[in-house]
Short mmCIF file of C-alpha atoms in Angstrom, two decimals:
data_model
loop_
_atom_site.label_atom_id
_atom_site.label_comp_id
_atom_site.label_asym_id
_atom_site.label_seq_id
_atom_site.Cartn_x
_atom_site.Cartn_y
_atom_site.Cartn_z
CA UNK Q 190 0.00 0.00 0.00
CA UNK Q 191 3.09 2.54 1.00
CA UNK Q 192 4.82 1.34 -2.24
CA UNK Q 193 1.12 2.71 -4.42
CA UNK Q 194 1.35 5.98 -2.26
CA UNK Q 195 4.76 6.24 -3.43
CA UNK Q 196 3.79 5.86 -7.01
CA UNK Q 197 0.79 8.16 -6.88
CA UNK Q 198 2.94 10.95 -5.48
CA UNK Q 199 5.42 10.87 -7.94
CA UNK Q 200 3.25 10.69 -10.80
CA UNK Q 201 1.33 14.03 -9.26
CA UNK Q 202 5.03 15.60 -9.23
CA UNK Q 203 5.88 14.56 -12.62
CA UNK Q 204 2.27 15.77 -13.80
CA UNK Q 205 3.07 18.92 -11.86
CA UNK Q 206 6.61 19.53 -13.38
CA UNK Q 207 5.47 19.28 -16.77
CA UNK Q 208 2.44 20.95 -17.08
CA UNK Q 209 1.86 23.37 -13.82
CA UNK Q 210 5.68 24.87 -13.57
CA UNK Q 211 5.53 25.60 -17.56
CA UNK Q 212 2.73 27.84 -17.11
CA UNK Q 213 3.81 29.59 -13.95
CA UNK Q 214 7.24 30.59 -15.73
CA UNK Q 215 5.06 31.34 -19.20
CA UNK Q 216 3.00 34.07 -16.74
CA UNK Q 217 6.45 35.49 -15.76
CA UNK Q 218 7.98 35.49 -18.78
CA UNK Q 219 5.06 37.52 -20.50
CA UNK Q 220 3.42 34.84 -22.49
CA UNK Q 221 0.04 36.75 -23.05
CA UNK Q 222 1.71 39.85 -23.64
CA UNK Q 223 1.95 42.12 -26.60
CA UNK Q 224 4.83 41.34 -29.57
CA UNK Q 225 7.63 43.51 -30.06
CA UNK Q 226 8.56 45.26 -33.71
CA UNK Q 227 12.17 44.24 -34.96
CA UNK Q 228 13.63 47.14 -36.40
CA UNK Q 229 16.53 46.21 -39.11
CA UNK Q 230 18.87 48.36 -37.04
CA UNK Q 231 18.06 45.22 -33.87
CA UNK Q 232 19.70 42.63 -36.53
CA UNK Q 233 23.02 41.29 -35.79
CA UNK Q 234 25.39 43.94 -38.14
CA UNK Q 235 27.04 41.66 -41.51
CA UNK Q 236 24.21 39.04 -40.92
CA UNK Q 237 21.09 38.82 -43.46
CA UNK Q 238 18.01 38.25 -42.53
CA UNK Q 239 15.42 34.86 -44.44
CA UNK Q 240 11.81 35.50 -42.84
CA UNK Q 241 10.34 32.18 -43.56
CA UNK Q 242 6.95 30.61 -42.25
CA UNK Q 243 6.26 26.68 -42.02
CA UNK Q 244 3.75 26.05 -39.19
CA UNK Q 245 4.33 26.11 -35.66
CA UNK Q 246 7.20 28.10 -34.84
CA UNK Q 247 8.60 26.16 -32.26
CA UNK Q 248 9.53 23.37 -34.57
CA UNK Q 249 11.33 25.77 -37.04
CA UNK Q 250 13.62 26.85 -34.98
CA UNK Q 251 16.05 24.10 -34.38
CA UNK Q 252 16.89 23.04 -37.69
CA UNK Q 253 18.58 26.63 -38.32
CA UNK Q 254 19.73 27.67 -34.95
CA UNK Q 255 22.34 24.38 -35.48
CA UNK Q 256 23.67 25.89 -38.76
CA UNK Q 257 27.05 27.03 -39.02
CA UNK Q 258 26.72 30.98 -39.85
CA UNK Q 259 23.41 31.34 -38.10
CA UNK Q 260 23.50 34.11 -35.21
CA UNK Q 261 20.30 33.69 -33.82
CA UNK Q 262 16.40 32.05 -34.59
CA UNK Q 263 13.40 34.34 -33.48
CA UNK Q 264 10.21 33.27 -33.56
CA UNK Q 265 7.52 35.78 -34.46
CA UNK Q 266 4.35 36.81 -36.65
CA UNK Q 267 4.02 38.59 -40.09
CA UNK Q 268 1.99 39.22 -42.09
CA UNK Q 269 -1.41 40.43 -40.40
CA UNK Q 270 -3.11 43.51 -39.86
CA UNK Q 271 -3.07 43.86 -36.25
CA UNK Q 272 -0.12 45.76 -34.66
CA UNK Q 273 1.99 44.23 -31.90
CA UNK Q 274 -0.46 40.88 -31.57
CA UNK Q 275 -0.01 38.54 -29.18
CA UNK Q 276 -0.35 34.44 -29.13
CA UNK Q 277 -3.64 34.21 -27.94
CA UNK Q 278 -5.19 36.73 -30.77
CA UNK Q 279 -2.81 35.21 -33.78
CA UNK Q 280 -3.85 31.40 -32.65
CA UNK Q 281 -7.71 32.84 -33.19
CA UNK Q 282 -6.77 33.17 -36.62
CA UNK Q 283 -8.18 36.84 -36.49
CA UNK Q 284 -5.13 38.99 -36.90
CA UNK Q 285 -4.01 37.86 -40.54
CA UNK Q 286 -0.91 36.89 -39.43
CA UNK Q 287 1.35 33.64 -39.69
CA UNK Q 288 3.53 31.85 -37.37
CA UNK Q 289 6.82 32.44 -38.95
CA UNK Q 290 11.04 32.80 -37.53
CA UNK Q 291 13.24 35.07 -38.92
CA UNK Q 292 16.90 33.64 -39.43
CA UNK Q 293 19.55 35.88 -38.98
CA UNK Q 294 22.77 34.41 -41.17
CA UNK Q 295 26.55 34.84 -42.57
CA UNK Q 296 26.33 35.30 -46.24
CA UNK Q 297 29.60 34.36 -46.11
CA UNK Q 298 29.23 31.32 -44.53
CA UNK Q 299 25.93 30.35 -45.61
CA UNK Q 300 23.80 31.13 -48.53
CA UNK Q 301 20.42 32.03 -49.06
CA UNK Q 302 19.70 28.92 -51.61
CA UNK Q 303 21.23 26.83 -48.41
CA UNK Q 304 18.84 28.25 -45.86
CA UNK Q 305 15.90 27.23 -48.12
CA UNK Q 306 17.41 24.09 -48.99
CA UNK Q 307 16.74 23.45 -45.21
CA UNK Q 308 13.42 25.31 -44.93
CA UNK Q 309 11.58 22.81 -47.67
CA UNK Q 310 12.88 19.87 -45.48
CA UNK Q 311 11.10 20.72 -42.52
CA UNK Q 312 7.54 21.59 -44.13
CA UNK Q 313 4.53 20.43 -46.54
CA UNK Q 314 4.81 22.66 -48.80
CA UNK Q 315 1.30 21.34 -51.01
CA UNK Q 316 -0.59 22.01 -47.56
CA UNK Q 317 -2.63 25.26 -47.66
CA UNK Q 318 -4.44 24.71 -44.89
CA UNK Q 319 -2.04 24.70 -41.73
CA UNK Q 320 0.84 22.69 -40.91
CA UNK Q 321 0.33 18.86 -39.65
CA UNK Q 322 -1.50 18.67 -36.66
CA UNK Q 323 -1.93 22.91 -36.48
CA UNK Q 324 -4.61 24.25 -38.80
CA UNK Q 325 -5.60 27.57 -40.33
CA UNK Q 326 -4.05 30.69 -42.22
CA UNK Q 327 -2.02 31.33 -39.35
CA UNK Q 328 0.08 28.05 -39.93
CA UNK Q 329 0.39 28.03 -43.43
CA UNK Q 330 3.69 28.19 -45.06
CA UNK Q 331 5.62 31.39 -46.84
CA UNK Q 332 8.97 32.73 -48.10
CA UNK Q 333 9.28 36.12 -47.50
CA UNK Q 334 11.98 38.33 -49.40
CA UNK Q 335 13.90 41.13 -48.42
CA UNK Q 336 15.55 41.83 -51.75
CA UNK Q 337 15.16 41.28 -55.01
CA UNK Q 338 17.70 38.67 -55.49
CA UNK Q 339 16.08 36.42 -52.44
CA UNK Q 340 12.99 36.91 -54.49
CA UNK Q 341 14.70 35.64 -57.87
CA UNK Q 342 16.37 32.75 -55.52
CA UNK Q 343 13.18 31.86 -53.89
CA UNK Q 344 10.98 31.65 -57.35
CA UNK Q 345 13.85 29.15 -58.83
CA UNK Q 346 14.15 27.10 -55.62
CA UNK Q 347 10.69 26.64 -55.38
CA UNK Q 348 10.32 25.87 -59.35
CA UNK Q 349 12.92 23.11 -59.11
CA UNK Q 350 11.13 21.57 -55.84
CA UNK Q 351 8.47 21.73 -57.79
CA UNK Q 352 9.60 20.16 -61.15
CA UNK Q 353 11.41 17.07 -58.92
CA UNK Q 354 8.39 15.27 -58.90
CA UNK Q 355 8.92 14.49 -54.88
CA UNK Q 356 5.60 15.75 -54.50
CA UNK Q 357 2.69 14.18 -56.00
CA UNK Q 358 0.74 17.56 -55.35
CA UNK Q 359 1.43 21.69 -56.82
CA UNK Q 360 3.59 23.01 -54.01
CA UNK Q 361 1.59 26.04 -52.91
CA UNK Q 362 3.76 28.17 -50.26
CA UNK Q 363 3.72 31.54 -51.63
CA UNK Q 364 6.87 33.93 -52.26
CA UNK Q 365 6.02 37.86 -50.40
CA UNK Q 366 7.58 40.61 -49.93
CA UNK Q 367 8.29 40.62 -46.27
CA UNK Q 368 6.01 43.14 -44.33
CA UNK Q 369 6.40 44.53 -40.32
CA UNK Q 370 7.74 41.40 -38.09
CA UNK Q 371 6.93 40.81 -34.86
CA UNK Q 372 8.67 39.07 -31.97
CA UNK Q 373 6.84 36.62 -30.03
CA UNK Q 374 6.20 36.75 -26.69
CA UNK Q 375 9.89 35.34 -24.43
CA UNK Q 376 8.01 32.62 -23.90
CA UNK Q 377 8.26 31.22 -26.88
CA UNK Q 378 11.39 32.08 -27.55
CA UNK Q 379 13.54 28.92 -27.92
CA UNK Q 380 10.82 26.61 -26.69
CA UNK Q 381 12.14 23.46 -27.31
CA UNK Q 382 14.74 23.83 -24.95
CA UNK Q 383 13.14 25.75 -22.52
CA UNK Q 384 10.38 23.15 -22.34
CA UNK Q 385 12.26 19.93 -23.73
CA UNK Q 386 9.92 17.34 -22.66
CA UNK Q 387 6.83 19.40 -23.64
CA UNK Q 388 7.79 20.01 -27.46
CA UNK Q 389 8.76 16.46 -27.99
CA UNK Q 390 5.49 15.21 -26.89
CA UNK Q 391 3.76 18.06 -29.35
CA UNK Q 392 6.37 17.62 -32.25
CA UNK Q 393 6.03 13.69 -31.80
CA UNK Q 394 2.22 13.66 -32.26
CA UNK Q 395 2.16 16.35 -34.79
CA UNK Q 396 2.85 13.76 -37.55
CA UNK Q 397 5.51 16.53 -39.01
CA UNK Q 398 8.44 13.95 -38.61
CA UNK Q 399 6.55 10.97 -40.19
CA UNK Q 400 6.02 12.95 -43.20
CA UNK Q 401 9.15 14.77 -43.77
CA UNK Q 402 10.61 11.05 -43.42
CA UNK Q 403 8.18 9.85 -45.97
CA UNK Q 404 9.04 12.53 -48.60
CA UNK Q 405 12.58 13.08 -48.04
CA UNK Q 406 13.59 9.53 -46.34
CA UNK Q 407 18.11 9.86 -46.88
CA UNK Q 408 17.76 12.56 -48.54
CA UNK Q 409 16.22 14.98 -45.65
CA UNK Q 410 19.27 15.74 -43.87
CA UNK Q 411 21.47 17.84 -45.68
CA UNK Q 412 25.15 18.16 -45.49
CA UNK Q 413 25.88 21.55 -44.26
CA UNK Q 414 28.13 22.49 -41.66
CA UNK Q 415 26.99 22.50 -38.04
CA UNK Q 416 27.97 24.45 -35.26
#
């Protein structure tokens, strides 16, 4: 009977650590409050900037923030019409904007045909209704330029994705010209190490990793330098 107790309590303490102590350090760390503006002047000087959307934000992240030549991954929302949104109103689907990171990189280092080469690995790009598991407009995918040339770059990548025949489906993520971007709440910031066990249980049921295996099977990692 003492060994059950035991059992019981520390399944209440592991349900407590994962789900209560998230929360309490989400209310701390501003999780309902409003998004911040990145001016161009808050990017890391030399670096270039890909603003690129492909579902939940927290599983974009990590496959660029362990690039060589990447500074730094911020998750955000573009897009919409409403100024300074926060998670709660974007999630409605009411704002007009998208889940999306912007990926501050080393030309130098790392191209811009490189950094998509990466982004089409991580999405469904034929989807135009949401991302996996997450639906709606504000999960849907997008490239959006900063110059010219990324625009030129992003048209050819996405016709020779597109002419591969790896898809059986149009792909349907859209090219734009990138618009006001705005930083998500701290919260969110680098969630799947802040909340490790959390974001493998979502990414793991989102059914994004049994797809991209499907589609891309050898061929999904690529063979660019890590950090």
């Amino acid at each position: 009977m003492k060994k059950r107790k035991k059992w019981l309590f520390v399944g209440v303490f592991v349900l407590i650590a994962v789900f209560v102590i998230p929360e309490v350090y989400a209310y701390f760390t501003k999780q309902n409050y409003e998004s911040e503006v990145i001016a161009e002047d808050e990017r890391p000087e030399g670096y270039e900037t890909a603003t690129l959307a492909g579902g939940c934000f927290w599983c974009m992240e990590p496959p660029f923030e362990k690039l060589k030549g990447v500074s730094e991954v911020v998750s955000g929302y573009t897009g919409g019409r409403t100024e300074n949104p926060t998670y709660k109103e974007v999630s409605s689907g009411n704002t007009g904007h998208i889940e999306a990171v912007q990926v501050y990189y080393d030309p130098d280092v790392l191209s811009y045909e490189q950094i998509l080469e990466v982004f089409w690995r991580q999405i469904n790009p034929t989807d135009n209704g949401g991302q996996f598991v997450d639906r709606g407009e504000q999960y849907t995918t997008a490239i959006f330029y900063h110059s010219d040339e990324q625009k030129q770059i992003a048209e050819a990548s996405r016709e020779s994705l597109d002419e591969s025949g790896r898809f059986d489906q149009p792909i349907v993520t859209p090219i734009l010209k990138a618009e006001t971007f705005y930083r998500a709440e701290e919260y969110h910031q680098d969630y799947y190490e802040k909340n490790t066990f959390r974001y493998k249980i979502y990414r793991g049921n989102s059914g994004r990793d049994d797809y991209l295996e499907k589609v891309w099977g050898e061929d999904r990692k690529t063979n660019l330098p890590e950090k």
